[in-house]
Amino acid sequence: MRKVLALAALFFLLAVIMPAFGDHPKTAIRNEIITAKVYLPNATTGYYRGTRFDWSGVIYSLQHDGHEYFGEWQQSDDPYLHDRITGPVDSFDVNTEIEDDEIFLRIGVGVCAKRTDQSVIKHPFRIVNSGSWKIRQGANWIEFIHQLNDEATGHAYRYVKRMTLTPNKAELVIDHALENLGKHTIETSVYNHNFFVMDGQPTGPDFVVRFPFHPVADRDLNGLAELHGKELSYVREIELGRQIFTLLTGFGSGLDDSAFSIENRKIAAGVRSRWDRPIEKMQYWSPRTTLCPEPFLKLNVEPGHSDRWSNQYTFYSLD
């Protein structure tokens, strides 16, 4: 009898634990050309429950013309790990060099605080108020609405992200709207990390990244890549454990420079991305498993005001 009870307790524990690591809420949107699979925000069973990235719009697969553009780029089952996430995900910059238990606001996450227990090295921050999520969906679009009202801090906002696969086009458009309903000005930079994983190809000479401006790196590229004209190309395949990280300058203040493209010659596939706002900063990061141009946009939303911005992705095959 004791063994039966013990097994029953074990199965109950597994039933509670497993959804946190496997059965995450998800959905899919489609048009005539593209299928995109998306994880849904959920404080209990969501794929991502960390404090760095906006919980909405986490694409774990996008397929066009037989090619995959997003997916897992690291091995982890930890939903609270700060970068355990996939797809073209947004993060709203904040200063996290703060005292223990000090409060800060992260759009798309909620009100957060630095943990007093520094033994939790992988999870240095905790969520104090995660607000509420509402999701609306059609065949080729999905909309996430994050509502937060925190009386203790005076922070309140309504954040809407809508992802649309344009009919009859190989195009994904992500529209954002942020309304400040609180007492404090929301001053931040939003950047998209763009975790591209194209057919699982390793980062190396088959890839080329193009910009509309002549990029200049602020540090050495470690013999892994080079800048020529408007292109970043790879000298050799990046080994596990190595990476490129740099800030790129050379862009202007106009919309023409708010763009980039990535192509892979081996699989003959590419993607172009464009923003409808001038970029404040262009960061570039790539280990072996993903390529990440990261455009930053400046936001300053006073109480009672709102702001909007949009980014577009076009997927294509090479001749």
Tab-separated table of C-alpha atoms in Angstrom:
chain	number	residue	atom	x	y	z
A	1	MET	CA	0.000	0.000	0.000
A	2	ARG	CA	2.846	2.354	0.844
A	3	LYS	CA	4.391	1.694	-2.583
A	4	VAL	CA	1.097	2.466	-4.281
A	5	LEU	CA	0.763	5.722	-2.357
A	6	ALA	CA	4.365	6.626	-3.127
A	7	LEU	CA	3.825	5.991	-6.852
A	8	ALA	CA	0.614	8.020	-6.785
A	9	ALA	CA	2.469	10.890	-5.131
A	10	LEU	CA	5.240	10.637	-7.735
A	11	PHE	CA	2.784	10.730	-10.648
A	12	PHE	CA	1.027	13.725	-9.086
A	13	LEU	CA	4.360	15.542	-8.710
A	14	LEU	CA	5.266	14.801	-12.326
A	15	ALA	CA	1.864	16.055	-13.465
A	16	VAL	CA	2.556	19.333	-11.701
A	17	ILE	CA	6.158	19.692	-12.850
A	18	MET	CA	6.008	18.487	-16.464
A	19	PRO	CA	3.852	21.283	-17.879
A	20	ALA	CA	6.481	23.761	-16.706
A	21	PHE	CA	9.089	22.045	-18.857
A	22	GLY	CA	7.229	20.441	-21.740
A	23	ASP	CA	3.568	21.168	-22.414
A	24	HIS	CA	3.737	24.917	-22.900
A	25	PRO	CA	0.673	26.764	-24.247
A	26	LYS	CA	1.129	27.480	-27.942
A	27	THR	CA	-0.694	28.299	-31.147
A	28	ALA	CA	-0.033	28.879	-34.854
A	29	ILE	CA	-0.880	31.489	-37.473
A	30	ARG	CA	-0.751	30.966	-41.234
A	31	ASN	CA	-1.157	32.627	-44.567
A	32	GLU	CA	-0.880	31.087	-48.033
A	33	ILE	CA	2.943	31.027	-47.819
A	34	ILE	CA	4.114	30.990	-44.176
A	35	THR	CA	3.349	29.040	-41.014
A	36	ALA	CA	4.478	30.560	-37.720
A	37	LYS	CA	4.228	28.714	-34.395
A	38	VAL	CA	4.048	30.847	-31.282
A	39	TYR	CA	4.375	30.227	-27.528
A	40	LEU	CA	1.749	32.005	-25.428
A	41	PRO	CA	2.511	34.005	-22.264
A	42	ASN	CA	1.535	32.165	-19.088
A	43	ALA	CA	2.852	32.750	-15.557
A	44	THR	CA	2.484	29.062	-14.635
A	45	THR	CA	3.223	26.961	-17.726
A	46	GLY	CA	4.692	29.422	-20.231
A	47	TYR	CA	7.810	28.521	-22.184
A	48	TYR	CA	9.435	31.765	-21.013
A	49	ARG	CA	8.853	33.225	-17.538
A	50	GLY	CA	12.024	35.262	-17.115
A	51	THR	CA	12.465	38.988	-16.498
A	52	ARG	CA	14.538	40.133	-19.477
A	53	PHE	CA	12.281	39.674	-22.515
A	54	ASP	CA	8.714	40.635	-23.338
A	55	TRP	CA	6.660	37.447	-22.882
A	56	SER	CA	4.583	37.954	-26.030
A	57	GLY	CA	5.314	36.988	-29.614
A	58	VAL	CA	7.780	34.165	-28.894
A	59	ILE	CA	8.038	32.395	-32.267
A	60	TYR	CA	9.600	28.939	-32.013
A	61	SER	CA	9.132	28.030	-35.682
A	62	LEU	CA	8.554	29.995	-38.882
A	63	GLN	CA	8.678	28.097	-42.146
A	64	HIS	CA	8.760	29.491	-45.669
A	65	ASP	CA	9.537	27.685	-48.929
A	66	GLY	CA	10.853	24.633	-47.074
A	67	HIS	CA	13.160	26.636	-44.795
A	68	GLU	CA	13.066	27.173	-41.029
A	69	TYR	CA	14.003	30.615	-39.705
A	70	PHE	CA	13.660	30.325	-35.913
A	71	GLY	CA	14.102	27.681	-33.236
A	72	GLU	CA	16.106	26.566	-30.230
A	73	TRP	CA	19.610	27.985	-30.165
A	74	GLN	CA	20.653	26.673	-26.743
A	75	GLN	CA	19.972	23.641	-24.586
A	76	SER	CA	17.961	24.591	-21.514
A	77	ASP	CA	14.734	23.534	-19.798
A	78	ASP	CA	14.750	26.505	-17.441
A	79	PRO	CA	11.774	28.815	-18.190
A	80	TYR	CA	13.179	31.453	-15.807
A	81	LEU	CA	16.606	31.713	-17.454
A	82	HIS	CA	17.016	35.292	-18.696
A	83	ASP	CA	17.728	34.358	-22.348
A	84	ARG	CA	15.987	31.010	-22.732
A	85	ILE	CA	13.777	32.285	-25.554
A	86	THR	CA	13.355	32.061	-29.330
A	87	GLY	CA	12.324	34.182	-32.289
A	88	PRO	CA	12.136	37.938	-32.933
A	89	VAL	CA	11.612	38.874	-29.283
A	90	ASP	CA	11.611	42.363	-27.760
A	91	SER	CA	13.328	43.606	-24.620
A	92	PHE	CA	12.852	46.984	-22.979
A	93	ASP	CA	16.142	48.255	-21.583
A	94	VAL	CA	16.358	49.111	-17.876
A	95	ASN	CA	19.171	49.722	-15.421
A	96	THR	CA	19.567	46.517	-13.392
A	97	GLU	CA	22.635	47.746	-11.486
A	98	ILE	CA	20.468	48.256	-8.414
A	99	GLU	CA	20.317	47.473	-4.724
A	100	ASP	CA	18.772	44.308	-3.289
A	101	ASP	CA	14.981	44.278	-3.508
A	102	GLU	CA	14.951	47.541	-5.500
A	103	ILE	CA	12.002	47.801	-7.898
A	104	PHE	CA	12.097	48.350	-11.674
A	105	LEU	CA	9.582	48.191	-14.546
A	106	ARG	CA	10.038	45.918	-17.560
A	107	ILE	CA	7.410	46.314	-20.296
A	108	GLY	CA	5.919	42.964	-21.317
A	109	VAL	CA	6.992	41.416	-17.999
A	110	GLY	CA	5.752	43.678	-15.184
A	111	VAL	CA	7.123	45.164	-11.993
A	112	CYS	CA	10.323	43.353	-10.979
A	113	ALA	CA	12.828	43.457	-8.126
A	114	LYS	CA	16.384	42.344	-7.490
A	115	ARG	CA	16.499	39.274	-5.273
A	116	THR	CA	17.988	39.630	-1.820
A	117	ASP	CA	19.154	36.021	-1.980
A	118	GLN	CA	22.212	36.259	-4.226
A	119	SER	CA	22.689	32.492	-4.160
A	120	VAL	CA	20.147	32.334	-7.003
A	121	ILE	CA	22.771	33.309	-9.561
A	122	LYS	CA	20.806	32.235	-12.653
A	123	HIS	CA	17.703	34.130	-11.551
A	124	PRO	CA	18.869	37.421	-9.970
A	125	PHE	CA	15.469	39.110	-10.379
A	126	ARG	CA	11.915	38.256	-9.386
A	127	ILE	CA	8.518	39.424	-10.618
A	128	VAL	CA	6.495	41.411	-8.084
A	129	ASN	CA	3.467	42.126	-10.293
A	130	SER	CA	3.079	40.396	-13.674
A	131	GLY	CA	-0.165	42.158	-14.625
A	132	SER	CA	-2.637	40.330	-16.877
A	133	TRP	CA	-2.554	39.030	-20.448
A	134	LYS	CA	-5.337	38.883	-23.019
A	135	ILE	CA	-4.917	37.157	-26.386
A	136	ARG	CA	-6.969	37.624	-29.553
A	137	GLN	CA	-6.321	35.599	-32.701
A	138	GLY	CA	-7.393	35.143	-36.320
A	139	ALA	CA	-6.140	32.776	-39.004
A	140	ASN	CA	-3.129	34.905	-40.021
A	141	TRP	CA	-2.714	37.193	-36.989
A	142	ILE	CA	-2.422	37.172	-33.228
A	143	GLU	CA	-2.640	40.038	-30.752
A	144	PHE	CA	-1.258	40.138	-27.213
A	145	ILE	CA	-2.501	42.723	-24.713
A	146	HIS	CA	-0.549	43.210	-21.478
A	147	GLN	CA	-2.272	45.325	-18.847
A	148	LEU	CA	-0.454	46.431	-15.688
A	149	ASN	CA	-1.652	48.581	-12.803
A	150	ASP	CA	0.649	48.639	-9.781
A	151	GLU	CA	-0.649	51.001	-7.093
A	152	ALA	CA	2.398	50.536	-4.860
A	153	THR	CA	4.792	52.001	-7.463
A	154	GLY	CA	2.455	54.112	-9.598
A	155	HIS	CA	3.375	52.136	-12.723
A	156	ALA	CA	0.541	51.361	-15.128
A	157	TYR	CA	0.360	50.735	-18.865
A	158	ARG	CA	-1.453	48.974	-21.689
A	159	TYR	CA	0.912	47.279	-24.136
A	160	VAL	CA	-0.359	45.715	-27.365
A	161	LYS	CA	1.684	43.585	-29.772
A	162	ARG	CA	0.034	42.370	-32.968
A	163	MET	CA	1.771	39.888	-35.287
A	164	THR	CA	0.369	39.588	-38.830
A	165	LEU	CA	1.330	37.370	-41.751
A	166	THR	CA	0.485	39.584	-44.728
A	167	PRO	CA	-1.950	37.821	-47.103
A	168	ASN	CA	-0.247	36.270	-50.137
A	169	LYS	CA	3.168	37.583	-49.107
A	170	ALA	CA	6.196	36.035	-47.411
A	171	GLU	CA	6.001	38.779	-44.815
A	172	LEU	CA	5.597	39.090	-41.045
A	173	VAL	CA	4.664	42.465	-39.561
A	174	ILE	CA	4.901	43.152	-35.821
A	175	ASP	CA	3.001	46.225	-34.644
A	176	HIS	CA	3.469	47.613	-31.123
A	177	ALA	CA	1.482	50.161	-29.108
A	178	LEU	CA	2.331	51.363	-25.597
A	179	GLU	CA	-0.046	53.537	-23.577
A	180	ASN	CA	1.248	54.999	-20.302
A	181	LEU	CA	-1.573	54.868	-17.730
A	182	GLY	CA	0.659	55.444	-14.715
A	183	LYS	CA	2.202	58.348	-12.816
A	184	HIS	CA	5.761	58.099	-14.146
A	185	THR	CA	7.283	58.732	-17.560
A	186	ILE	CA	8.282	55.502	-19.314
A	187	GLU	CA	11.756	56.205	-20.671
A	188	THR	CA	13.487	53.215	-22.227
A	189	SER	CA	15.022	51.714	-25.351
A	190	VAL	CA	13.343	48.732	-26.963
A	191	TYR	CA	15.407	46.306	-28.992
A	192	ASN	CA	14.617	43.124	-30.860
A	193	HIS	CA	17.109	40.328	-30.338
A	194	ASN	CA	16.209	38.499	-33.593
A	195	PHE	CA	17.367	35.000	-32.680
A	196	PHE	CA	17.618	33.702	-36.262
A	197	VAL	CA	18.228	29.960	-36.567
A	198	MET	CA	18.102	29.165	-40.285
A	199	ASP	CA	17.756	25.443	-40.994
A	200	GLY	CA	20.048	24.781	-38.038
A	201	GLN	CA	23.078	26.016	-39.991
A	202	PRO	CA	26.166	26.910	-37.929
A	203	THR	CA	27.323	30.531	-38.006
A	204	GLY	CA	30.108	30.697	-40.578
A	205	PRO	CA	31.174	31.617	-44.136
A	206	ASP	CA	27.860	30.538	-45.704
A	207	PHE	CA	26.210	33.526	-44.006
A	208	VAL	CA	26.424	37.183	-44.970
A	209	VAL	CA	24.731	40.077	-43.140
A	210	ARG	CA	24.032	43.281	-45.088
A	211	PHE	CA	23.238	46.776	-43.852
A	212	PRO	CA	22.105	49.893	-45.771
A	213	PHE	CA	25.038	51.794	-44.223
A	214	HIS	CA	28.772	51.149	-43.867
A	215	PRO	CA	29.017	49.497	-40.427
A	216	VAL	CA	32.007	50.150	-38.177
A	217	ALA	CA	32.673	47.761	-35.262
A	218	ASP	CA	33.608	49.206	-31.885
A	219	ARG	CA	35.824	46.224	-31.033
A	220	ASP	CA	37.826	43.387	-32.554
A	221	LEU	CA	35.854	40.590	-34.223
A	222	ASN	CA	38.310	37.980	-32.940
A	223	GLY	CA	39.312	36.732	-36.381
A	224	LEU	CA	35.831	35.262	-36.840
A	225	ALA	CA	34.286	37.890	-39.102
A	226	GLU	CA	35.144	40.915	-41.213
A	227	LEU	CA	33.410	44.082	-42.354
A	228	HIS	CA	33.684	45.006	-46.049
A	229	GLY	CA	31.638	47.896	-47.370
A	230	LYS	CA	28.077	47.328	-46.198
A	231	GLU	CA	28.552	43.633	-45.377
A	232	LEU	CA	29.542	41.541	-42.388
A	233	SER	CA	30.964	38.198	-43.528
A	234	TYR	CA	32.428	35.285	-41.596
A	235	VAL	CA	36.002	34.150	-42.034
A	236	ARG	CA	35.382	30.730	-40.520
A	237	GLU	CA	32.808	28.700	-38.651
A	238	ILE	CA	32.365	29.827	-35.064
A	239	GLU	CA	33.232	27.100	-32.579
A	240	LEU	CA	31.060	26.286	-29.586
A	241	GLY	CA	31.901	28.613	-26.727
A	242	ARG	CA	33.070	31.465	-28.973
A	243	GLN	CA	31.057	34.441	-30.180
A	244	ILE	CA	31.039	37.864	-31.789
A	245	PHE	CA	29.712	40.830	-29.869
A	246	THR	CA	30.019	44.411	-31.056
A	247	LEU	CA	28.251	47.736	-31.375
A	248	LEU	CA	28.001	48.894	-34.993
A	249	THR	CA	28.131	52.571	-35.882
A	250	GLY	CA	27.951	54.320	-39.250
A	251	PHE	CA	24.165	54.620	-39.539
A	252	GLY	CA	22.359	57.919	-39.944
A	253	SER	CA	19.230	59.379	-38.398
A	254	GLY	CA	16.892	58.500	-41.274
A	255	LEU	CA	14.626	55.520	-41.858
A	256	ASP	CA	16.770	54.221	-44.741
A	257	ASP	CA	19.325	52.887	-42.245
A	258	SER	CA	16.730	51.099	-40.065
A	259	ALA	CA	17.181	47.756	-41.819
A	260	PHE	CA	19.355	44.685	-42.362
A	261	SER	CA	19.301	41.398	-44.280
A	262	ILE	CA	20.754	37.938	-43.638
A	263	GLU	CA	21.426	35.368	-46.351
A	264	ASN	CA	22.798	31.837	-46.314
A	265	ARG	CA	24.322	30.677	-49.593
A	266	LYS	CA	24.271	26.975	-48.703
A	267	ILE	CA	20.529	26.737	-48.131
A	268	ALA	CA	19.784	29.597	-50.590
A	269	ALA	CA	17.496	31.456	-48.185
A	270	GLY	CA	17.368	34.955	-46.756
A	271	VAL	CA	15.424	37.428	-44.649
A	272	ARG	CA	15.129	41.230	-44.756
A	273	SER	CA	14.036	43.300	-41.774
A	274	ARG	CA	12.954	46.938	-41.602
A	275	TRP	CA	11.783	49.272	-38.811
A	276	ASP	CA	9.542	52.329	-39.166
A	277	ARG	CA	11.603	54.356	-36.684
A	278	PRO	CA	15.211	55.619	-36.780
A	279	ILE	CA	17.521	53.341	-34.811
A	280	GLU	CA	19.282	54.629	-31.713
A	281	LYS	CA	21.880	51.854	-31.585
A	282	MET	CA	22.788	48.715	-33.545
A	283	GLN	CA	24.189	45.826	-31.557
A	284	TYR	CA	25.369	42.583	-33.134
A	285	TRP	CA	25.834	39.223	-31.413
A	286	SER	CA	26.392	35.766	-32.840
A	287	PRO	CA	27.625	32.551	-31.253
A	288	ARG	CA	27.696	29.312	-33.258
A	289	THR	CA	23.953	28.674	-33.143
A	290	THR	CA	22.234	31.996	-33.936
A	291	LEU	CA	22.692	35.349	-35.695
A	292	CYS	CA	21.358	38.442	-33.924
A	293	PRO	CA	21.380	41.942	-35.362
A	294	GLU	CA	19.763	43.988	-32.555
A	295	PRO	CA	18.347	47.411	-33.523
A	296	PHE	CA	17.487	49.711	-30.574
A	297	LEU	CA	14.665	52.284	-30.724
A	298	LYS	CA	14.247	55.123	-28.206
A	299	LEU	CA	10.938	55.496	-26.320
A	300	ASN	CA	9.809	58.321	-24.035
A	301	VAL	CA	6.133	58.069	-23.104
A	302	GLU	CA	4.756	60.539	-20.594
A	303	PRO	CA	1.744	59.758	-18.370
A	304	GLY	CA	-1.473	59.908	-20.371
A	305	HIS	CA	0.347	59.531	-23.700
A	306	SER	CA	1.079	56.621	-26.037
A	307	ASP	CA	3.520	55.600	-28.748
A	308	ARG	CA	3.600	53.126	-31.652
A	309	TRP	CA	6.250	51.407	-33.751
A	310	SER	CA	6.464	48.542	-36.207
A	311	ASN	CA	8.953	46.126	-37.724
A	312	GLN	CA	8.653	43.985	-40.831
A	313	TYR	CA	10.317	40.739	-41.949
A	314	THR	CA	10.390	39.513	-45.549
A	315	PHE	CA	11.513	35.945	-46.176
A	316	TYR	CA	12.863	34.859	-49.567
A	317	SER	CA	14.814	32.227	-51.498
A	318	LEU	CA	18.011	32.979	-53.415
A	319	ASP	CA	18.382	32.328	-57.134
